Amino acid sequence: EVQLVQSGAEVKKPGESLKISCKGSGYSFTSYWIGWVRQMPGKGLEWMGIIYPGDSDTRYSPSFQGQVTISADKSISTAYLQWSSLKASDTAMYYCAIGGSPYNWFDPWGQGTLVTVSS
Amino acid sequence: EIVLTQSPGTLSLSPGERATLSCRASQSVSSSYLAWYQQKPGQAPRLLINAAWTRATDIPARFSGSGSGTEFTLTISSLQSEDFAIYYCQQYYMWPLSFGGGTKVEIK
């Protein structure tokens, strides 16, 4: 079964750093793209960026360029989303999802990681 | 950037009724590079339709997609209790990829 399992919920303070993970299984991790999507509380879905774990080719949505870093460690089939200095406005659910290319639908999705940033 | 506008924002219908959801793009989505997702409360989105009209694996036949260019439609022919959820369209023709704002289908 193709599956993405994300790391657990996080509670952080403004200014702290954070790295959340997304582990793939049941498929060739280096042959498919992994995208990251933000969903703020009660709001819709927003594309953040995508990575190809095979060669770490990474593309960012302009809204998120410079705000987050997407990476992957193919040796452990895991993709990451990280922040160097969190803001309260980063409070959201974050999903990872598998795609065949940067210009593709995404399926399946991970279960989501809730990030709460509060002083 | 392609902006997707979904309408209506909320659709109030009874089980058994037909639901018609619209997704309008700010510019042409060539090759019908458009997908539809369903999201239930507390769950991740699930792919329903890709390439504008191709149902994803295990998606019931009551879900159908249509359209091209800038106008796309998701139709649920006869609403079941498990279909009450939020539906999002997504274009993957142009970077950055983008989602519509969603249509909530609620029980009337």
PDB file of C-alpha atoms in Angstrom:
ATOM      1  CA  GLU A   1       0.000   0.000   0.000  1.00  0.00           C
ATOM      2  CA  VAL A   2       1.337   3.418  -0.982  1.00  0.00           C
ATOM      3  CA  GLN A   3       1.416   5.522   2.165  1.00  0.00           C
ATOM      4  CA  LEU A   4       2.753   8.773   3.566  1.00  0.00           C
ATOM      5  CA  VAL A   5       3.061   9.012   7.350  1.00  0.00           C
ATOM      6  CA  GLN A   6       3.683  12.423   8.838  1.00  0.00           C
ATOM      7  CA  SER A   7       5.245  13.366  12.170  1.00  0.00           C
ATOM      8  CA  GLY A   8       3.102  14.321  15.137  1.00  0.00           C
ATOM      9  CA  ALA A   9       1.581  17.609  16.229  1.00  0.00           C
ATOM     10  CA  GLU A  10       3.905  20.374  17.382  1.00  0.00           C
ATOM     11  CA  VAL A  11       3.441  23.310  19.749  1.00  0.00           C
ATOM     12  CA  LYS A  12       6.095  25.985  19.408  1.00  0.00           C
ATOM     13  CA  LYS A  13       6.775  29.578  20.415  1.00  0.00           C
ATOM     14  CA  PRO A  14       7.292  32.435  17.947  1.00  0.00           C
ATOM     15  CA  GLY A  15      10.896  32.621  16.799  1.00  0.00           C
ATOM     16  CA  GLU A  16      11.587  28.920  17.323  1.00  0.00           C
ATOM     17  CA  SER A  17      12.695  26.604  14.559  1.00  0.00           C
ATOM     18  CA  LEU A  18      10.868  23.467  13.448  1.00  0.00           C
ATOM     19  CA  LYS A  19      11.275  20.579  11.025  1.00  0.00           C
ATOM     20  CA  ILE A  20       8.349  18.235  10.299  1.00  0.00           C
ATOM     21  CA  SER A  21       8.594  15.013   8.349  1.00  0.00           C
ATOM     22  CA  CYS A  22       6.739  12.867   5.837  1.00  0.00           C
ATOM     23  CA  LYS A  23       7.835   9.229   5.408  1.00  0.00           C
ATOM     24  CA  GLY A  24       6.901   7.335   2.263  1.00  0.00           C
ATOM     25  CA  SER A  25       6.402   3.593   1.965  1.00  0.00           C
ATOM     26  CA  GLY A  26       5.006   1.086  -0.511  1.00  0.00           C
ATOM     27  CA  TYR A  27       6.497   2.738  -3.590  1.00  0.00           C
ATOM     28  CA  SER A  28       9.776   3.928  -5.095  1.00  0.00           C
ATOM     29  CA  PHE A  29      10.401   7.057  -2.996  1.00  0.00           C
ATOM     30  CA  THR A  30      12.949   8.481  -5.450  1.00  0.00           C
ATOM     31  CA  SER A  31      10.661   8.205  -8.488  1.00  0.00           C
ATOM     32  CA  TYR A  32       7.813  10.506  -7.444  1.00  0.00           C
ATOM     33  CA  TRP A  33       7.489  14.105  -6.329  1.00  0.00           C
ATOM     34  CA  ILE A  34       6.274  15.044  -2.871  1.00  0.00           C
ATOM     35  CA  GLY A  35       4.323  18.253  -2.398  1.00  0.00           C
ATOM     36  CA  TRP A  36       3.505  20.240   0.733  1.00  0.00           C
ATOM     37  CA  VAL A  37       0.169  21.961   1.314  1.00  0.00           C
ATOM     38  CA  ARG A  38      -0.873  24.373   4.067  1.00  0.00           C
ATOM     39  CA  GLN A  39      -4.367  24.605   5.531  1.00  0.00           C
ATOM     40  CA  MET A  40      -4.860  27.386   8.029  1.00  0.00           C
ATOM     41  CA  PRO A  41      -7.631  26.932  10.626  1.00  0.00           C
ATOM     42  CA  GLY A  42     -11.029  26.929   8.938  1.00  0.00           C
ATOM     43  CA  LYS A  43      -9.522  27.858   5.577  1.00  0.00           C
ATOM     44  CA  GLY A  44      -8.764  26.264   2.193  1.00  0.00           C
ATOM     45  CA  LEU A  45      -5.735  24.525   0.724  1.00  0.00           C
ATOM     46  CA  GLU A  46      -2.554  26.346  -0.386  1.00  0.00           C
ATOM     47  CA  TRP A  47       0.334  24.883  -2.366  1.00  0.00           C
ATOM     48  CA  MET A  48       3.706  25.507  -0.727  1.00  0.00           C
ATOM     49  CA  GLY A  49       6.206  23.618  -2.848  1.00  0.00           C
ATOM     50  CA  ILE A  50       7.374  20.258  -4.105  1.00  0.00           C
ATOM     51  CA  ILE A  51      10.530  18.152  -4.158  1.00  0.00           C
ATOM     52  CA  TYR A  52      11.804  15.271  -6.245  1.00  0.00           C
ATOM     53  CA  PRO A  53      13.702  13.064  -3.776  1.00  0.00           C
ATOM     54  CA  GLY A  54      15.643  11.410  -6.601  1.00  0.00           C
ATOM     55  CA  ASP A  55      17.792  14.498  -7.165  1.00  0.00           C
ATOM     56  CA  SER A  56      16.363  17.000  -4.615  1.00  0.00           C
ATOM     57  CA  ASP A  57      14.990  19.253  -7.374  1.00  0.00           C
ATOM     58  CA  THR A  58      12.760  21.653  -5.396  1.00  0.00           C
ATOM     59  CA  ARG A  59      10.180  24.194  -6.531  1.00  0.00           C
ATOM     60  CA  TYR A  60       8.467  26.734  -4.287  1.00  0.00           C
ATOM     61  CA  SER A  61       5.243  28.652  -4.675  1.00  0.00           C
ATOM     62  CA  PRO A  62       6.147  32.377  -4.705  1.00  0.00           C
ATOM     63  CA  SER A  63       4.070  32.911  -1.559  1.00  0.00           C
ATOM     64  CA  PHE A  64       6.298  30.524   0.379  1.00  0.00           C
ATOM     65  CA  GLN A  65       9.711  31.092  -1.261  1.00  0.00           C
ATOM     66  CA  GLY A  66      12.139  32.138   1.459  1.00  0.00           C
ATOM     67  CA  GLN A  67       9.633  31.364   4.226  1.00  0.00           C
ATOM     68  CA  VAL A  68      10.197  27.601   4.444  1.00  0.00           C
ATOM     69  CA  THR A  69      12.714  25.020   3.296  1.00  0.00           C
ATOM     70  CA  ILE A  70      11.736  21.709   1.695  1.00  0.00           C
ATOM     71  CA  SER A  71      14.236  18.855   1.702  1.00  0.00           C
ATOM     72  CA  ALA A  72      14.401  15.073   1.491  1.00  0.00           C
ATOM     73  CA  ASP A  73      16.594  12.220   2.703  1.00  0.00           C
ATOM     74  CA  LYS A  74      16.190   9.413   0.197  1.00  0.00           C
ATOM     75  CA  SER A  75      18.154   6.983   2.378  1.00  0.00           C
ATOM     76  CA  ILE A  76      15.227   6.918   4.808  1.00  0.00           C
ATOM     77  CA  SER A  77      12.419   7.759   2.328  1.00  0.00           C
ATOM     78  CA  THR A  78      11.532  10.942   4.183  1.00  0.00           C
ATOM     79  CA  ALA A  79      10.710  14.467   3.075  1.00  0.00           C
ATOM     80  CA  TYR A  80      10.869  17.492   5.342  1.00  0.00           C
ATOM     81  CA  LEU A  81       9.357  20.929   5.741  1.00  0.00           C
ATOM     82  CA  GLN A  82      11.214  23.342   7.981  1.00  0.00           C
ATOM     83  CA  TRP A  83      11.064  26.830   9.411  1.00  0.00           C
ATOM     84  CA  SER A  84      13.976  28.782  10.876  1.00  0.00           C
ATOM     85  CA  SER A  85      11.845  31.267  12.792  1.00  0.00           C
ATOM     86  CA  LEU A  86       8.174  30.497  13.314  1.00  0.00           C
ATOM     87  CA  LYS A  87       5.439  33.116  13.445  1.00  0.00           C
ATOM     88  CA  ALA A  88       1.950  32.866  14.904  1.00  0.00           C
ATOM     89  CA  SER A  89       0.635  32.993  11.341  1.00  0.00           C
ATOM     90  CA  ASP A  90       2.370  29.647  10.645  1.00  0.00           C
ATOM     91  CA  THR A  91      -0.277  27.957  12.799  1.00  0.00           C
ATOM     92  CA  ALA A  92      -1.907  25.484  10.431  1.00  0.00           C
ATOM     93  CA  MET A  93      -2.290  21.883   9.356  1.00  0.00           C
ATOM     94  CA  TYR A  94       0.419  20.825   6.912  1.00  0.00           C
ATOM     95  CA  TYR A  95      -0.061  17.957   4.473  1.00  0.00           C
ATOM     96  CA  CYS A  96       2.357  16.123   2.225  1.00  0.00           C
ATOM     97  CA  ALA A  97       1.170  14.329  -0.909  1.00  0.00           C
ATOM     98  CA  ILE A  98       2.618  12.288  -3.808  1.00  0.00           C
ATOM     99  CA  GLY A  99       2.659  13.485  -7.408  1.00  0.00           C
ATOM    100  CA  GLY A 100       4.024  12.096 -10.659  1.00  0.00           C
ATOM    101  CA  SER A 101       5.539  15.412 -11.731  1.00  0.00           C
ATOM    102  CA  PRO A 102       5.426  19.104 -10.790  1.00  0.00           C
ATOM    103  CA  TYR A 103       2.448  19.377 -13.156  1.00  0.00           C
ATOM    104  CA  ASN A 104       0.275  16.658 -11.721  1.00  0.00           C
ATOM    105  CA  TRP A 105      -2.563  15.783  -9.402  1.00  0.00           C
ATOM    106  CA  PHE A 106      -1.470  14.566  -5.986  1.00  0.00           C
ATOM    107  CA  ASP A 107      -2.519  11.266  -4.452  1.00  0.00           C
ATOM    108  CA  PRO A 108      -2.351   9.896  -1.813  1.00  0.00           C
ATOM    109  CA  TRP A 109      -1.910  12.390   0.982  1.00  0.00           C
ATOM    110  CA  GLY A 110      -0.376  12.081   4.429  1.00  0.00           C
ATOM    111  CA  GLN A 111      -2.571  12.394   7.490  1.00  0.00           C
ATOM    112  CA  GLY A 112      -1.363  15.931   8.229  1.00  0.00           C
ATOM    113  CA  THR A 113       0.758  17.574  10.925  1.00  0.00           C
ATOM    114  CA  LEU A 114      -0.805  20.276  13.074  1.00  0.00           C
ATOM    115  CA  VAL A 115       1.612  23.062  13.926  1.00  0.00           C
ATOM    116  CA  THR A 116       0.575  25.526  16.626  1.00  0.00           C
ATOM    117  CA  VAL A 117       2.685  28.624  17.218  1.00  0.00           C
ATOM    118  CA  SER A 118       1.754  30.545  20.338  1.00  0.00           C
ATOM    119  CA  SER A 119       3.523  32.516  23.020  1.00  0.00           C
TER     120      SER A 119
ATOM    121  CA  GLU B   1      -0.751  32.614 -11.451  1.00  0.00           C
ATOM    122  CA  ILE B   2      -4.040  30.882 -12.284  1.00  0.00           C
ATOM    123  CA  VAL B   3      -6.807  31.814  -9.837  1.00  0.00           C
ATOM    124  CA  LEU B   4      -9.589  29.254  -9.414  1.00  0.00           C
ATOM    125  CA  THR B   5     -12.998  30.485  -8.249  1.00  0.00           C
ATOM    126  CA  GLN B   6     -15.430  27.888  -6.948  1.00  0.00           C
ATOM    127  CA  SER B   7     -19.162  28.408  -6.682  1.00  0.00           C
ATOM    128  CA  PRO B   8     -21.350  28.268  -4.806  1.00  0.00           C
ATOM    129  CA  GLY B   9     -19.516  28.631  -1.504  1.00  0.00           C
ATOM    130  CA  THR B  10     -22.079  26.397   0.181  1.00  0.00           C
ATOM    131  CA  LEU B  11     -24.585  24.009  -1.346  1.00  0.00           C
ATOM    132  CA  SER B  12     -27.455  22.836   0.885  1.00  0.00           C
ATOM    133  CA  LEU B  13     -29.034  19.666  -0.479  1.00  0.00           C
ATOM    134  CA  SER B  14     -30.863  16.560   0.698  1.00  0.00           C
ATOM    135  CA  PRO B  15     -29.637  12.965   0.283  1.00  0.00           C
ATOM    136  CA  GLY B  16     -30.562  11.668  -3.151  1.00  0.00           C
ATOM    137  CA  GLU B  17     -30.391  15.077  -4.808  1.00  0.00           C
ATOM    138  CA  ARG B  18     -27.974  16.048  -7.573  1.00  0.00           C
ATOM    139  CA  ALA B  19     -25.074  18.355  -6.733  1.00  0.00           C
ATOM    140  CA  THR B  20     -23.411  20.563  -9.338  1.00  0.00           C
ATOM    141  CA  LEU B  21     -20.207  22.334  -8.308  1.00  0.00           C
ATOM    142  CA  SER B  22     -18.439  24.892 -10.480  1.00  0.00           C
ATOM    143  CA  CYS B  23     -14.763  25.805 -10.814  1.00  0.00           C
ATOM    144  CA  ARG B  24     -13.823  28.774 -12.987  1.00  0.00           C
ATOM    145  CA  ALA B  25     -10.199  29.525 -13.930  1.00  0.00           C
ATOM    146  CA  SER B  26      -8.765  33.015 -14.516  1.00  0.00           C
ATOM    147  CA  GLN B  27      -7.078  31.703 -17.676  1.00  0.00           C
ATOM    148  CA  SER B  28      -7.351  28.596 -19.775  1.00  0.00           C
ATOM    149  CA  VAL B  29      -6.259  25.352 -18.109  1.00  0.00           C
ATOM    150  CA  SER B  30      -4.909  23.658 -21.195  1.00  0.00           C
ATOM    151  CA  SER B  31      -5.093  19.879 -21.638  1.00  0.00           C
ATOM    152  CA  SER B  32      -7.700  19.875 -18.865  1.00  0.00           C
ATOM    153  CA  TYR B  33      -5.035  19.702 -16.186  1.00  0.00           C
ATOM    154  CA  LEU B  34      -7.630  19.968 -13.435  1.00  0.00           C
ATOM    155  CA  ALA B  35      -8.331  17.759 -10.420  1.00  0.00           C
ATOM    156  CA  TRP B  36     -11.057  17.582  -7.793  1.00  0.00           C
ATOM    157  CA  TYR B  37     -10.569  16.595  -4.148  1.00  0.00           C
ATOM    158  CA  GLN B  38     -12.950  15.806  -1.305  1.00  0.00           C
ATOM    159  CA  GLN B  39     -12.150  16.726   2.283  1.00  0.00           C
ATOM    160  CA  LYS B  40     -14.154  15.597   5.296  1.00  0.00           C
ATOM    161  CA  PRO B  41     -13.745  17.163   8.768  1.00  0.00           C
ATOM    162  CA  GLY B  42     -10.538  16.060  10.452  1.00  0.00           C
ATOM    163  CA  GLN B  43      -9.309  14.208   7.365  1.00  0.00           C
ATOM    164  CA  ALA B  44      -6.772  14.820   4.632  1.00  0.00           C
ATOM    165  CA  PRO B  45      -8.051  15.631   1.132  1.00  0.00           C
ATOM    166  CA  ARG B  46      -8.783  12.673  -1.134  1.00  0.00           C
ATOM    167  CA  LEU B  47      -8.431  12.710  -4.907  1.00  0.00           C
ATOM    168  CA  LEU B  48     -11.727  12.227  -6.743  1.00  0.00           C
ATOM    169  CA  ILE B  49     -11.087  13.279 -10.343  1.00  0.00           C
ATOM    170  CA  ASN B  50      -7.982  14.009 -12.426  1.00  0.00           C
ATOM    171  CA  ALA B  51      -7.589  15.319 -15.985  1.00  0.00           C
ATOM    172  CA  ALA B  52     -10.971  17.024 -15.551  1.00  0.00           C
ATOM    173  CA  TRP B  53     -13.080  13.867 -15.945  1.00  0.00           C
ATOM    174  CA  THR B  54     -11.095  10.713 -15.004  1.00  0.00           C
ATOM    175  CA  ARG B  55     -12.267   9.147 -11.736  1.00  0.00           C
ATOM    176  CA  ALA B  56      -9.519   8.124  -9.341  1.00  0.00           C
ATOM    177  CA  THR B  57      -9.233   4.552  -8.074  1.00  0.00           C
ATOM    178  CA  ASP B  58     -12.263   3.354  -6.053  1.00  0.00           C
ATOM    179  CA  ILE B  59     -14.247   6.547  -6.603  1.00  0.00           C
ATOM    180  CA  PRO B  60     -17.950   5.743  -7.157  1.00  0.00           C
ATOM    181  CA  ALA B  61     -19.529   6.368 -10.549  1.00  0.00           C
ATOM    182  CA  ARG B  62     -21.929   8.945  -9.059  1.00  0.00           C
ATOM    183  CA  PHE B  63     -18.985  11.383  -9.163  1.00  0.00           C
ATOM    184  CA  SER B  64     -18.265  12.845 -12.589  1.00  0.00           C
ATOM    185  CA  GLY B  65     -16.170  15.701 -13.888  1.00  0.00           C
ATOM    186  CA  SER B  66     -16.569  17.741 -17.037  1.00  0.00           C
ATOM    187  CA  GLY B  67     -15.455  20.944 -18.679  1.00  0.00           C
ATOM    188  CA  SER B  68     -12.488  22.472 -20.430  1.00  0.00           C
ATOM    189  CA  GLY B  69     -10.699  25.775 -20.880  1.00  0.00           C
ATOM    190  CA  THR B  70     -11.817  27.966 -18.015  1.00  0.00           C
ATOM    191  CA  GLU B  71     -15.053  26.251 -16.907  1.00  0.00           C
ATOM    192  CA  PHE B  72     -15.135  22.954 -15.043  1.00  0.00           C
ATOM    193  CA  THR B  73     -17.873  21.106 -13.190  1.00  0.00           C
ATOM    194  CA  LEU B  74     -18.026  18.332 -10.604  1.00  0.00           C
ATOM    195  CA  THR B  75     -21.371  16.538 -10.496  1.00  0.00           C
ATOM    196  CA  ILE B  76     -22.575  14.143  -7.818  1.00  0.00           C
ATOM    197  CA  SER B  77     -25.566  12.431  -9.368  1.00  0.00           C
ATOM    198  CA  SER B  78     -27.316  11.314  -6.187  1.00  0.00           C
ATOM    199  CA  LEU B  79     -25.921  12.496  -2.867  1.00  0.00           C
ATOM    200  CA  GLN B  80     -25.152   9.853  -0.262  1.00  0.00           C
ATOM    201  CA  SER B  81     -24.676  10.638   3.422  1.00  0.00           C
ATOM    202  CA  GLU B  82     -20.910  10.176   3.093  1.00  0.00           C
ATOM    203  CA  ASP B  83     -20.689  12.804   0.327  1.00  0.00           C
ATOM    204  CA  PHE B  84     -21.387  15.780   2.590  1.00  0.00           C
ATOM    205  CA  ALA B  85     -17.963  17.406   2.691  1.00  0.00           C
ATOM    206  CA  ILE B  86     -15.876  20.209   1.189  1.00  0.00           C
ATOM    207  CA  TYR B  87     -14.753  19.915  -2.426  1.00  0.00           C
ATOM    208  CA  TYR B  88     -11.716  21.625  -3.931  1.00  0.00           C
ATOM    209  CA  CYS B  89     -10.583  21.971  -7.530  1.00  0.00           C
ATOM    210  CA  GLN B  90      -6.860  22.217  -8.336  1.00  0.00           C
ATOM    211  CA  GLN B  91      -5.079  23.180 -11.549  1.00  0.00           C
ATOM    212  CA  TYR B  92      -1.747  21.609 -12.390  1.00  0.00           C
ATOM    213  CA  TYR B  93      -1.236  23.238 -15.787  1.00  0.00           C
ATOM    214  CA  MET B  94       0.862  26.158 -14.602  1.00  0.00           C
ATOM    215  CA  TRP B  95       3.242  26.751 -11.692  1.00  0.00           C
ATOM    216  CA  PRO B  96       2.477  27.711  -9.042  1.00  0.00           C
ATOM    217  CA  LEU B  97      -0.154  25.027  -8.689  1.00  0.00           C
ATOM    218  CA  SER B  98      -3.335  26.405  -7.174  1.00  0.00           C
ATOM    219  CA  PHE B  99      -6.550  25.353  -5.486  1.00  0.00           C
ATOM    220  CA  GLY B 100      -9.988  26.875  -5.563  1.00  0.00           C
ATOM    221  CA  GLY B 101     -11.482  28.185  -2.326  1.00  0.00           C
ATOM    222  CA  GLY B 102     -13.757  25.170  -1.940  1.00  0.00           C
ATOM    223  CA  THR B 103     -17.466  24.369  -2.008  1.00  0.00           C
ATOM    224  CA  LYS B 104     -19.085  22.975   1.115  1.00  0.00           C
ATOM    225  CA  VAL B 105     -21.882  20.492   0.439  1.00  0.00           C
ATOM    226  CA  GLU B 106     -24.078  20.361   3.515  1.00  0.00           C
ATOM    227  CA  ILE B 107     -27.225  18.515   4.488  1.00  0.00           C
ATOM    228  CA  LYS B 108     -30.360  20.574   3.997  1.00  0.00           C
TER     229      LYS B 108
END
